[in-house]
Each structure stands twice: as C-alpha cells, then as structure tokens.
XYZ file of N, CA, C and O in Angstrom:
768
model
N -87.614 -45.201 28.084
C -87.019 -43.977 26.776
C -86.712 -42.598 27.831
O -85.725 -42.222 27.062
N -87.607 -41.873 28.350
C -87.369 -40.738 28.964
C -85.782 -40.491 29.431
O -85.216 -39.295 29.398
N -85.137 -41.898 29.789
C -83.817 -42.230 30.289
C -83.130 -41.013 29.372
O -81.884 -40.935 29.198
N -83.012 -42.288 28.334
C -82.224 -42.097 27.277
C -81.953 -40.655 26.420
O -81.417 -39.981 25.805
N -83.321 -39.851 26.561
C -83.757 -38.796 26.188
C -83.042 -37.550 27.371
O -82.383 -36.658 26.373
N -82.556 -37.913 27.885
C -81.817 -36.993 29.475
C -80.741 -37.081 29.018
O -79.836 -36.400 29.755
N -79.717 -38.343 28.744
C -78.661 -38.431 28.623
C -77.634 -37.582 28.155
O -78.429 -37.168 26.892
N -76.586 -36.949 28.745
C -75.961 -36.227 28.579
C -76.310 -34.260 29.222
O -75.606 -33.555 28.573
N -77.835 -34.670 29.290
C -78.024 -33.320 29.421
C -78.310 -33.410 31.705
O -79.218 -32.106 31.766
N -78.982 -34.079 32.428
C -79.047 -34.676 33.941
C -78.010 -35.571 34.260
O -77.496 -36.010 33.622
N -77.775 -34.137 35.253
C -76.570 -35.198 36.075
C -77.244 -34.942 37.076
O -77.324 -33.870 38.361
N -76.772 -35.713 38.320
C -77.371 -36.005 39.392
C -76.397 -36.491 40.377
O -75.400 -36.677 40.215
N -76.422 -35.112 41.492
C -74.567 -35.872 42.471
C -75.233 -35.273 44.001
O -76.351 -34.993 44.353
N -74.213 -35.816 44.570
C -74.508 -35.977 46.175
C -74.389 -34.604 46.443
O -73.283 -34.591 46.689
N -75.165 -33.232 47.417
C -74.754 -32.411 48.030
C -73.641 -32.781 48.711
O -73.398 -30.942 49.679
N -73.917 -33.612 49.989
C -73.442 -33.346 51.031
C -71.768 -34.395 50.293
O -70.975 -33.459 51.612
N -71.517 -34.797 49.218
C -69.852 -35.158 48.929
C -69.288 -35.143 47.483
O -68.576 -35.632 47.341
N -70.635 -34.592 47.504
C -70.216 -34.119 45.522
C -70.176 -35.253 44.413
O -69.551 -35.134 43.630
N -70.986 -36.177 45.459
C -70.229 -37.793 44.893
C -71.427 -37.553 43.511
O -72.336 -37.143 43.736
N -71.033 -38.254 42.210
C -71.741 -38.211 41.031
C -71.993 -39.540 40.699
O -70.541 -40.458 39.996
N -72.692 -40.444 40.836
C -72.993 -41.227 40.516
C -72.359 -41.821 39.588
O -72.677 -41.336 38.440
N -72.053 -42.817 38.918
C -71.176 -43.460 38.045
C -70.070 -42.849 36.980
O -69.869 -43.487 36.414
N -69.788 -41.820 37.795
C -68.714 -40.819 37.254
C -67.503 -41.078 38.240
O -67.906 -41.615 39.617
N -65.973 -41.249 37.551
C -64.989 -41.201 38.741
C -63.832 -40.373 38.703
O -63.816 -39.375 37.856
N -64.278 -39.755 40.196
C -63.623 -38.189 40.418
C -62.246 -37.987 40.172
O -61.503 -39.215 40.768
N -62.195 -36.755 40.367
C -60.007 -36.884 40.323
C -59.989 -36.544 42.039
O -60.917 -35.579 42.026
N -59.032 -36.898 42.211
C -58.987 -37.036 43.755
C -57.659 -36.482 43.718
O -56.078 -36.796 42.561
N -57.669 -35.447 44.658
C -56.629 -34.415 44.839
C -55.753 -34.975 46.670
O -56.340 -34.520 47.369
N -55.069 -35.104 46.585
C -53.868 -35.547 48.014
C -53.529 -34.646 48.361
O -52.559 -33.964 47.637
N -52.792 -34.867 50.096
C -51.782 -33.936 50.380
C -50.896 -34.073 49.377
O -50.158 -33.420 48.742
N -50.410 -35.216 49.286
C -48.954 -35.135 48.285
C -49.283 -34.248 46.631
O -48.069 -34.131 46.238
N -50.408 -34.033 46.054
C -50.463 -33.750 45.177
C -50.476 -32.312 45.532
O -50.121 -31.563 44.462
N -50.187 -31.338 46.530
C -49.671 -30.086 46.630
C -49.240 -29.986 46.988
O -48.906 -28.503 47.811
N -47.737 -30.848 47.142
C -46.157 -29.828 47.172
C -46.592 -28.732 46.917
O -46.695 -28.197 45.557
N -45.452 -27.983 47.245
C -45.220 -26.290 46.438
C -46.771 -25.051 47.129
O -47.002 -24.258 46.881
N -48.211 -25.552 48.107
C -48.942 -24.691 47.467
C -49.663 -24.559 48.603
O -50.108 -23.102 49.025
N -48.734 -24.707 50.012
C -49.177 -24.797 51.506
C -47.774 -23.424 51.537
O -46.978 -23.259 51.267
N -48.043 -22.911 52.492
C -47.215 -21.363 52.461
C -45.620 -22.140 53.560
O -44.785 -21.804 53.262
N -46.490 -22.953 54.740
C -45.922 -23.436 56.205
C -44.845 -24.968 55.271
O -45.831 -25.802 55.204
N -43.833 -24.087 54.844
C -43.372 -26.632 54.100
C -42.582 -27.358 55.057
O -43.268 -28.168 55.053
N -42.878 -26.460 56.256
C -42.490 -27.953 57.762
C -43.885 -28.444 58.367
O -43.671 -29.697 57.917
N -44.972 -27.231 58.271
C -45.841 -27.726 58.177
C -46.551 -29.187 57.346
O -47.345 -29.860 57.827
N -46.281 -28.487 56.593
C -46.732 -29.659 54.598
C -46.085 -30.904 55.164
O -46.335 -32.264 55.104
N -45.301 -30.582 55.222
C -43.928 -32.455 55.278
C -43.990 -32.634 56.685
O -44.390 -34.498 56.678
N -44.114 -32.499 58.018
C -44.735 -32.575 58.947
C -46.423 -33.364 59.066
O -46.714 -34.740 59.149
N -47.317 -33.209 58.163
C -48.709 -33.442 57.407
C -48.409 -34.856 57.069
O -49.225 -36.028 57.403
N -47.556 -34.620 56.630
C -47.286 -35.568 54.866
C -46.543 -36.923 56.101
O -46.860 -38.159 54.615
N -45.954 -37.051 57.115
C -45.648 -37.909 57.325
C -46.746 -38.814 57.605
O -46.301 -40.201 58.216
N -47.294 -38.154 58.140
C -48.858 -38.556 59.596
C -49.281 -39.371 58.092
O -50.537 -40.410 58.769
N -49.530 -38.973 57.113
C -50.519 -39.595 56.419
C -50.658 -38.784 54.545
O -49.905 -37.418 55.151
N -51.549 -38.912 54.178
C -51.744 -38.440 53.030
C -53.224 -38.493 52.529
O -53.299 -39.040 51.647
N -53.972 -37.563 53.166
C -55.122 -37.470 53.374
C -55.845 -36.823 51.994
O -54.808 -36.439 51.006
N -57.154 -36.954 51.502
C -57.879 -36.603 50.606
C -57.719 -34.926 50.804
O -58.430 -34.975 51.621
N -57.828 -33.975 49.789
C -58.582 -32.728 50.474
C -59.359 -31.946 49.141
O -60.093 -31.553 49.704
N -59.680 -32.507 48.097
C -60.477 -32.321 47.284
C -60.461 -33.501 46.285
O -59.781 -34.091 45.739
N -61.932 -33.626 45.791
C -62.433 -34.297 44.625
C -63.205 -33.238 43.561
O -63.548 -32.331 43.648
N -62.631 -33.669 42.285
C -63.496 -33.170 41.666
C -64.142 -34.130 40.397
O -63.422 -34.967 40.309
N -64.961 -33.626 40.128
C -65.558 -34.884 38.934
C -65.930 -33.337 37.887
O -67.052 -32.399 37.887
N -65.211 -33.955 36.764
C -65.356 -32.657 35.144
C -66.821 -33.323 34.498
O -66.460 -34.728 34.016
N -67.423 -32.492 33.890
C -68.527 -33.771 33.039
C -68.182 -31.946 32.029
O -68.861 -31.042 32.107
N -67.436 -32.687 30.754
C -67.238 -31.853 29.586
C -67.774 -32.488 28.225
O -67.100 -33.542 27.972
N -68.709 -31.777 27.706
C -69.244 -31.743 26.376
C -68.228 -31.845 25.405
O -67.174 -30.628 25.659
N -68.565 -31.768 24.267
C -66.931 -31.654 22.893
C -67.284 -30.442 22.788
O -67.964 -30.114 23.313
N -66.203 -29.588 23.067
C -66.212 -28.715 22.744
C -66.794 -27.697 21.310
O -65.868 -28.520 20.274
N -67.725 -27.001 21.792
C -68.104 -26.303 20.307
C -68.433 -25.440 20.312
O -68.936 -24.537 21.419
N -68.770 -23.976 19.691
C -68.932 -22.890 19.999
C -70.509 -22.684 20.997
O -71.298 -23.719 20.598
N -69.968 -22.351 21.790
C -71.735 -21.544 23.194
C -71.887 -23.243 23.660
O -72.451 -23.278 24.758
N -70.840 -24.033 23.752
C -71.006 -25.311 24.872
C -70.402 -24.726 25.686
O -69.029 -24.475 25.874
N -70.921 -25.350 27.605
C -70.503 -25.419 28.349
C -70.032 -26.746 28.971
O -70.728 -27.838 29.642
N -68.425 -26.953 29.539
C -68.082 -27.921 30.394
C -69.131 -27.097 32.088
O -69.045 -26.472 32.349
N -68.667 -28.029 33.086
C -69.397 -27.881 34.386
C -68.267 -29.188 35.397
O -67.890 -29.954 35.002
N -68.357 -29.171 36.657
C -67.732 -29.884 37.033
C -68.141 -29.612 38.577
O -69.460 -28.380 38.974
N -68.229 -30.852 39.713
C -69.600 -30.936 40.480
C -68.373 -30.854 42.119
O -66.545 -31.981 41.258
N -67.613 -30.458 42.734
C -66.148 -30.444 43.740
C -66.645 -30.602 45.204
O -67.698 -30.296 44.593
N -65.998 -31.512 45.764
C -65.582 -31.621 46.920
C -64.601 -31.294 47.879
O -63.388 -31.675 47.318
N -64.261 -29.663 48.425
C -63.096 -29.878 49.326
C -62.978 -30.116 50.942
O -64.275 -29.309 50.616
N -62.611 -30.803 50.595
C -62.150 -31.569 52.741
C -62.012 -29.709 53.705
O -61.123 -29.235 53.114
N -62.571 -30.237 55.076
C -62.344 -28.703 55.626
C -60.689 -29.571 56.929
O -60.646 -30.762 55.880
N -59.568 -28.675 56.733
C -59.007 -29.212 57.810
C -57.632 -27.533 57.810
O -57.757 -26.928 56.786
N -56.779 -28.417 58.105
C -55.804 -27.279 57.929
C -54.692 -27.976 58.318
O -53.793 -28.553 58.480
N -53.215 -26.967 57.038
C -51.755 -28.086 57.264
C -51.203 -26.297 58.378
O -51.103 -24.671 57.559
N -50.971 -26.105 59.007
C -50.108 -25.900 59.748
C -51.543 -24.154 59.720
O -52.360 -24.664 60.241
N -50.864 -23.137 59.718
C -52.191 -22.638 59.952
C -52.964 -21.786 58.382
O -54.856 -21.262 58.626
N -52.704 -22.409 57.508
C -53.321 -22.586 56.411
C -54.756 -23.558 56.012
O -54.466 -24.464 56.446
N -55.523 -23.147 55.593
C -56.727 -23.546 55.600
C -56.530 -24.655 54.051
O -56.052 -24.316 53.356
N -57.035 -25.874 53.955
C -57.170 -27.189 53.174
C -57.556 -25.552 51.929
O -58.836 -25.311 51.810
N -56.902 -25.617 50.842
C -57.405 -25.007 49.469
C -57.070 -25.955 48.268
O -56.380 -27.337 48.014
N -57.336 -25.415 47.007
C -57.137 -26.552 46.008
C -56.084 -25.912 45.606
O -55.896 -24.677 45.442
N -55.508 -26.610 44.465
C -54.545 -25.871 43.365
C -54.512 -24.312 42.258
O -52.895 -23.726 42.814
N -55.445 -24.274 42.493
C -55.532 -23.455 41.998
C -54.575 -23.032 40.202
O -54.468 -23.702 40.218
N -55.937 -21.851 39.747
C -55.658 -22.690 37.911
C -56.483 -21.117 37.159
O -57.038 -20.494 37.626
N -55.490 -20.863 36.271
C -56.359 -20.165 35.208
C -56.256 -21.015 33.647
O -56.476 -22.630 33.692
N -57.231 -20.693 33.423
C -57.616 -21.025 31.925
C -56.348 -21.409 31.167
O -56.290 -19.934 31.034
N -56.215 -22.081 29.959
C -55.219 -21.905 29.486
C -56.163 -20.624 28.044
O -55.374 -20.829 27.150
N -57.735 -21.471 27.760
C -57.847 -20.125 26.991
C -58.630 -18.993 28.186
O -59.231 -18.686 29.078
N -56.998 -17.560 27.857
C -57.062 -17.439 29.212
C -58.146 -16.115 29.203
O -58.706 -15.924 30.390
N -59.346 -15.547 28.194
C -60.772 -15.137 28.088
C -61.633 -15.494 28.757
O -62.916 -15.241 28.929
N -61.809 -16.825 28.756
C -62.507 -18.003 29.600
C -62.999 -17.382 30.803
O -61.790 -17.256 31.655
N -64.205 -17.122 31.206
C -64.463 -17.093 32.684
C -65.432 -18.126 33.808
O -65.207 -18.786 32.653
N -65.434 -17.691 34.346
C -66.101 -19.043 34.876
C -67.445 -18.965 36.343
O -67.097 -17.773 36.974
N -67.980 -19.683 36.828
C -69.152 -19.493 37.095
C -69.294 -20.447 38.545
O -68.846 -21.676 37.816
N -68.547 -20.176 39.830
C -68.846 -21.130 41.474
C -70.503 -21.010 41.725
O -70.639 -19.564 41.620
N -70.707 -21.946 42.176
C -71.977 -21.778 42.398
C -72.106 -23.026 44.166
O -71.454 -24.031 44.042
N -72.069 -21.912 45.325
C -71.955 -22.758 45.990
C -73.271 -23.244 47.075
O -74.225 -23.460 46.584
N -73.420 -24.524 47.489
C -73.971 -25.643 47.856
C -74.220 -26.225 49.298
O -74.744 -26.748 49.963
N -72.678 -26.255 49.576
C -72.988 -26.843 50.978
C -71.829 -26.050 51.800
O -70.628 -26.661 51.099
N -71.223 -26.078 53.041
C -70.675 -25.347 53.682
C -69.974 -24.604 53.312
O -70.581 -23.596 53.186
N -68.764 -23.762 53.989
C -68.047 -22.427 53.834
C -66.906 -22.557 53.075
O -65.738 -23.305 54.016
N -66.408 -21.092 52.278
C -64.968 -21.250 51.686
C -64.448 -20.065 51.635
O -65.677 -18.838 51.956
N -63.890 -20.165 50.663
C -63.809 -18.510 49.956
C -63.002 -19.149 48.377
O -62.141 -20.035 48.162
N -63.066 -17.829 47.558
C -62.536 -18.169 46.141
C -61.706 -16.948 45.979
O -61.973 -15.519 46.543
N -60.468 -17.308 46.405
C -58.967 -16.707 46.276
C -58.647 -15.745 44.800
O -58.113 -17.133 43.636
N -59.065 -15.097 44.007
C -58.898 -14.448 42.719
C -57.622 -13.511 42.787
O -57.057 -12.704 43.956
N -57.060 -13.819 41.855
C -55.662 -13.015 41.351
C -55.398 -12.452 39.710
O -55.412 -13.612 39.123
N -55.300 -11.237 39.599
C -55.625 -11.046 37.465
C -53.971 -11.470 37.407
O -53.430 -10.807 38.472
N -54.135 -11.960 36.299
C -52.978 -12.180 35.369
C -51.964 -11.295 35.551
O -50.602 -11.292 35.465
N -52.552 -10.045 34.997
C -51.374 -9.007 34.506
C -50.857 -8.351 35.478
O -49.750 -8.123 36.059
N -52.061 -7.637 36.968
C -52.261 -6.705 38.161
C -51.438 -7.566 39.005
O -50.936 -6.624 39.799
N -51.437 -8.596 39.462
C -51.521 -9.573 40.237
C -52.222 -9.081 41.675
O -51.541 -9.642 42.764
N -53.783 -8.262 41.411
C -54.259 -7.565 42.177
C -54.758 -9.008 42.927
O -55.534 -9.574 42.230
N -55.040 -8.721 44.156
C -55.699 -10.311 45.134
C -57.218 -9.852 45.357
O -57.067 -8.744 45.926
N -58.041 -10.799 45.019
C -59.448 -10.424 45.656
C -60.271 -11.657 46.189
O -60.039 -12.547 45.836
N -60.318 -11.585 47.887
C -60.802 -12.952 48.266
C -62.596 -12.445 48.492
O -63.459 -11.877 48.822
N -63.154 -14.256 48.149
C -64.804 -13.760 47.858
C -65.574 -15.144 48.452
O -64.869 -15.722 48.100
N -66.421 -14.475 49.307
C -66.825 -15.955 49.963
C -67.913 -16.440 49.340
O -68.306 -15.731 48.064
N -67.475 -18.098 49.423
C -68.370 -18.866 48.929
C -69.019 -20.466 49.721
O -68.595 -20.689 50.455
N -70.630 -19.726 49.815
C -71.609 -20.917 50.315
C -72.597 -20.828 49.968
O -72.532 -20.759 48.645
N -73.023 -21.322 50.477
C -74.548 -22.143 49.513
C -75.713 -20.864 48.911
O -75.196 -20.164 49.563
N -75.661 -21.978 48.417
C -76.749 -20.585 47.226
C -76.014 -18.871 46.973
O -77.159 -18.030 46.988
N -74.565 -19.093 46.833
C -74.188 -17.903 46.297
C -73.631 -18.424 45.025
O -73.090 -19.730 44.697
N -73.467 -17.531 44.124
C -72.845 -17.904 43.251
C -71.464 -16.573 42.962
O -71.364 -15.579 42.865
N -70.343 -17.327 41.879
C -69.296 -16.378 42.431
C -68.686 -16.326 40.952
O -68.883 -17.497 39.865
N -68.873 -15.374 40.707
C -67.845 -15.027 38.732
C -65.835 -14.464 38.896
O -66.037 -13.916 39.363
N -66.273 -15.109 38.299
C -64.419 -15.395 38.253
C -63.656 -14.646 36.679
O -64.664 -15.466 35.726
N -63.455 -13.416 36.577
C -63.257 -13.363 34.708
C -62.593 -13.565 34.565
O -61.924 -14.417 35.043
N -62.306 -13.837 33.072
C -61.461 -14.203 31.843
C -59.512 -13.760 33.019
O -59.335 -12.407 33.654
N -58.707 -14.402 32.311
C -57.020 -14.288 32.486
C -57.078 -14.224 34.261
O -56.467 -13.189 34.489
N -58.455 -14.398 35.340
C -57.588 -14.424 36.327
C -57.622 -16.098 37.010
O -58.708 -16.567 37.056
N -56.528 -15.950 37.650
C -56.638 -17.448 38.552
C -57.697 -17.672 39.988
O -57.407 -16.333 40.403
N -57.618 -18.978 40.200
C -58.709 -18.897 41.345
C -58.153 -19.787 41.799
O -57.839 -20.722 41.350
N -58.598 -19.997 43.045
C -58.051 -20.893 43.955
C -59.407 -20.979 44.775
O -59.568 -19.949 45.463
N -59.627 -22.233 45.408
C -60.732 -22.814 46.457
C -60.410 -22.922 47.294
O -59.390 -23.596 47.897
N -60.780 -22.124 49.103
C -60.360 -22.533 50.184
C -61.867 -22.858 51.047
O -62.735 -21.974 51.258
N -61.512 -23.871 51.530
C -62.321 -24.886 53.153
C -61.817 -23.879 54.342
O -61.300 -24.145 54.694
N -63.015 -23.019 54.794
C -63.124 -22.002 55.742
C -64.109 -23.110 57.019
O -63.462 -22.234 58.306
N -64.499 -23.988 56.499
C -65.199 -24.216 57.587
C -64.853 -25.588 57.931
O -63.991 -25.820 58.103
N -65.976 -25.920 58.413
C -65.291 -28.143 59.899
C -66.325 -29.054 58.383
O -66.552 -29.972 59.776
N -67.025 -28.504 57.752
C -67.412 -30.077 56.827
C -66.880 -29.616 55.320
O -66.928 -28.590 54.705
N -67.437 -30.490 54.611
C -66.843 -30.470 53.454
C -67.632 -29.015 52.896
O -68.842 -28.998 53.007
N -66.750 -28.303 52.073
C -67.546 -27.527 51.069
C -67.813 -28.297 49.292
O -66.812 -28.106 48.996
N -68.794 -28.278 49.881
C -69.413 -28.818 48.153
C -70.453 -27.399 47.590
O -70.490 -26.794 47.734
N -69.394 -27.673 45.658
C -69.440 -26.478 45.108
C -69.822 -27.082 43.226
O -68.972 -28.366 43.030
N -70.447 -26.353 42.561
C -70.206 -26.478 40.956
C -69.434 -25.049 40.200
O -69.226 -24.093 40.806
N -68.953 -25.508 39.305
C -68.336 -24.954 38.507
C -68.802 -25.159 37.324
O -68.489 -25.902 37.129
N -68.510 -23.712 36.129
C -69.465 -23.543 35.118
C -68.405 -22.842 33.762
O -68.610 -21.667 34.738
N -68.597 -23.823 32.791
C -66.978 -22.690 32.094
C -67.308 -23.206 30.311
O -68.030 -23.672 30.830
N -66.416 -22.964 29.390
C -67.006 -23.238 28.276
C -66.373 -23.703 28.143
O -65.099 -23.634 28.277
N -66.038 -25.046 27.193
C -65.946 -26.628 27.681
C -64.690 -26.051 26.058
O -64.697 -25.150 24.979
N -63.889 -26.801 26.702
C -62.265 -26.190 25.897
C -61.984 -25.457 26.303
O -61.101 -24.453 26.083
N -61.843 -24.627 27.578
C -61.239 -23.600 28.183
C -59.939 -24.125 28.795
O -59.158 -23.342 28.715
N -60.217 -25.654 29.121
C -58.567 -26.048 29.782
C -58.448 -25.224 30.837
O -58.761 -24.343 31.992
N -57.163 -26.020 31.733
C -56.410 -25.623 32.805
C -55.232 -25.662 32.548
O -54.813 -26.625 31.784
N -54.457 -24.640 33.633
C -53.187 -23.855 32.906
C -53.257 -24.146 34.496
O -53.176 -22.922 35.284
N -52.760 -25.028 35.048
C -52.051 -24.818 36.838
C -50.709 -24.401 36.751
O -50.227 -24.286 38.030
N -49.784 -25.080 35.579
C -48.337 -24.884 35.845
C -48.071 -22.837 35.727
O -47.218 -23.068 36.249
N -48.496 -22.557 35.389
C -48.892 -21.202 35.455
C -48.813 -20.550 37.065
O -48.100 -19.622 37.461
N -50.171 -20.813 37.861
C -50.028 -20.886 39.740
C -48.315 -21.408 39.888
O -48.535 -20.695 40.453
N -48.342 -22.301 39.714
C -46.980 -23.460 40.083
C -45.812 -21.932 40.515
O -44.467 -22.331 41.027
N -46.352 -22.006 38.989
C -44.289 -21.597 38.539
C -44.791 -19.793 39.720
O -43.956 -19.200 40.208
N -45.554 -18.764 39.615
C -45.747 -17.585 39.510
C -46.500 -17.745 41.489
O -46.425 -16.312 42.190
N -47.415 -18.100 41.572
C -47.921 -18.936 43.083
C -48.899 -17.507 43.095
O -49.109 -16.442 42.628
N -49.955 -17.702 43.812
C -50.962 -16.132 44.709
C -50.183 -15.765 45.863
O -49.809 -15.282 46.333
N -50.430 -14.641 45.477
C -49.908 -12.717 46.353
C -50.520 -13.629 47.691
O -49.617 -12.535 48.572
N -51.607 -14.167 48.226
C -51.932 -13.458 49.647
C -52.058 -15.441 49.789
O -51.921 -16.451 48.910
N -52.939 -15.591 50.766
C -53.190 -16.648 51.641
C -54.007 -16.979 52.746
O -54.055 -15.431 53.203
N -54.544 -17.357 53.104
C -55.957 -17.470 53.849
C -55.357 -18.422 54.628
O -55.808 -19.831 54.740
N -55.386 -18.023 55.916
C -54.734 -18.702 57.564
C -56.370 -18.566 58.241
O -56.555 -17.664 58.866
N -55.809 -19.231 59.540
C -56.783 -19.052 60.704
C -56.582 -18.280 61.514
O -55.185 -18.277 62.348
N -57.317 -16.685 61.530
C -56.256 -15.836 62.815
C -57.477 -15.659 64.226
O -57.934 -16.728 63.741
N -56.855 -14.821 64.600
C -57.752 -14.638 65.627
C -58.893 -14.976 65.802
O -59.538 -15.540 67.333
N -58.861 -14.512 65.365
C -60.575 -14.581 65.130
C -61.959 -14.774 64.047
O -62.915 -14.646 63.747
N -61.091 -15.249 63.629
C -61.393 -16.048 62.052
C -60.159 -16.467 60.864
O -59.535 -15.660 61.308
N -61.026 -16.132 59.235
C -60.123 -16.194 58.398
C -59.219 -15.412 58.412
O -60.418 -14.439 58.370
N -57.999 -14.844 58.107
C -56.870 -14.215 57.843
C -56.586 -14.080 56.541
O -55.793 -14.800 56.501
N -56.457 -12.922 55.651
C -55.576 -12.861 54.435
C -54.495 -12.237 54.324
O -54.219 -11.120 55.229
N -53.774 -12.676 54.762
C -51.651 -12.507 54.319
C -51.125 -12.866 53.885
O -51.228 -13.302 52.078
N -50.151 -11.888 52.745
C -49.251 -11.967 52.159
C -48.657 -13.212 52.378
O -47.703 -13.603 53.453
N -48.463 -13.493 50.921
C -47.172 -14.438 50.324
C -45.859 -14.439 50.729
O -45.925 -13.096 49.765
N -44.808 -15.542 51.252
C -43.584 -14.999 50.732
C -43.385 -15.048 48.949
O -44.032 -16.007 48.184
N -42.711 -14.433 48.700
C -42.588 -14.186 47.175
C -41.688 -15.723 46.522
O -41.254 -16.792 47.420
N -42.198 -16.363 45.489
C -41.740 -17.277 44.956
C -40.716 -17.240 45.091
O -40.237 -16.118 44.463
N -39.732 -17.931 44.184
C -38.137 -18.067 44.439
C -38.129 -18.664 42.760
O -38.768 -19.997 42.546
C-alpha cells in the first residue's frame, strides 16, 4: 500500500551510474554529438575507432501543470576528443524564461553557461554536494573534467522543453580543454 502512495513521488537512482531502475534512459553516443567538439579531425578519428556512449539521461516529467517540476538523472562519462573533455550537446529551454538547477552527485565537471542575448560565457564547477543555478535564457552544457562518471540531477519547470537547435546553430563561444595545469577555457572557432 505504501508503494502505491509513493508512485510518482519517489524516484530512486544509483549514484554511481545514474541508472533509475525500471526507466529507459536516453543514450547519447559519440555519433550523436557531431559538430559539438571543436577538433573535427579528432572527432572523426575517434568515431572510426568506435561509437562509445558519452552520456545518459533519465527524464522524469509529470504532466505540465502550473508549478509542476520535472527532473532528470544524468551520467556523463569521462573522456576526451582531442584535448576537449566529453560534454553534452547543450541546450536552451524552449520556454526561454525557465531556469534550471543542477545538483552534483558524483565526479567532477563544470557547467558552461552562455547568455543567449549577450553571448557572455561563464564556467561554473559541478561536483558532489554542489548546486548550480542556470538562469532563464541561458544555454548550458555539462562537461566531465574527471576520471569517473559525472552523475548529477537537473530540476526544471515541467513543460520547459529543450531547444537543441538554437545551440547547434550558434554554438558556444568557449570550449573546455585539458591544459598543461588542468582544465582551460579557450575561445571557440566561430560557427560558419
């Protein structure tokens, strides 16, 4: 009986893998990220070797209703394409005013934030027990800078939607690469 009362109210997940028992994740492989990495040659060479999973997402979204929240359990694997760390495609929300909160569970990484209007970029660390606020009208991409999977939660207004196309068209102004002393934010080549 208690289980019935908790249906829709409780989600359990594995903090090491981001897996949610009984849920089917969205799986993004390297081939799904064409155009996301700055070094196209390194991307093509990596793709010839294989098409590894880069990240998984389990979305838990109630019907859109005033005040409702959706959330996701995410797992971004460690690795690099050339000098650039594994990353997510990045998105804006279809409902541009929608903000989001990211909560670090395992691993180390960062959120690359870019204001849609000014194109100003900020890099914010994401680690266990950290919370990152992503304002509305802000493109955001997660990057794993560590050696273990980066597991994190995202919480957003139900019905916020995801606009991947805007990011694919305009790109991010910066990229995060492995530098001599650690992660280094560098200017990206302009999108043509």
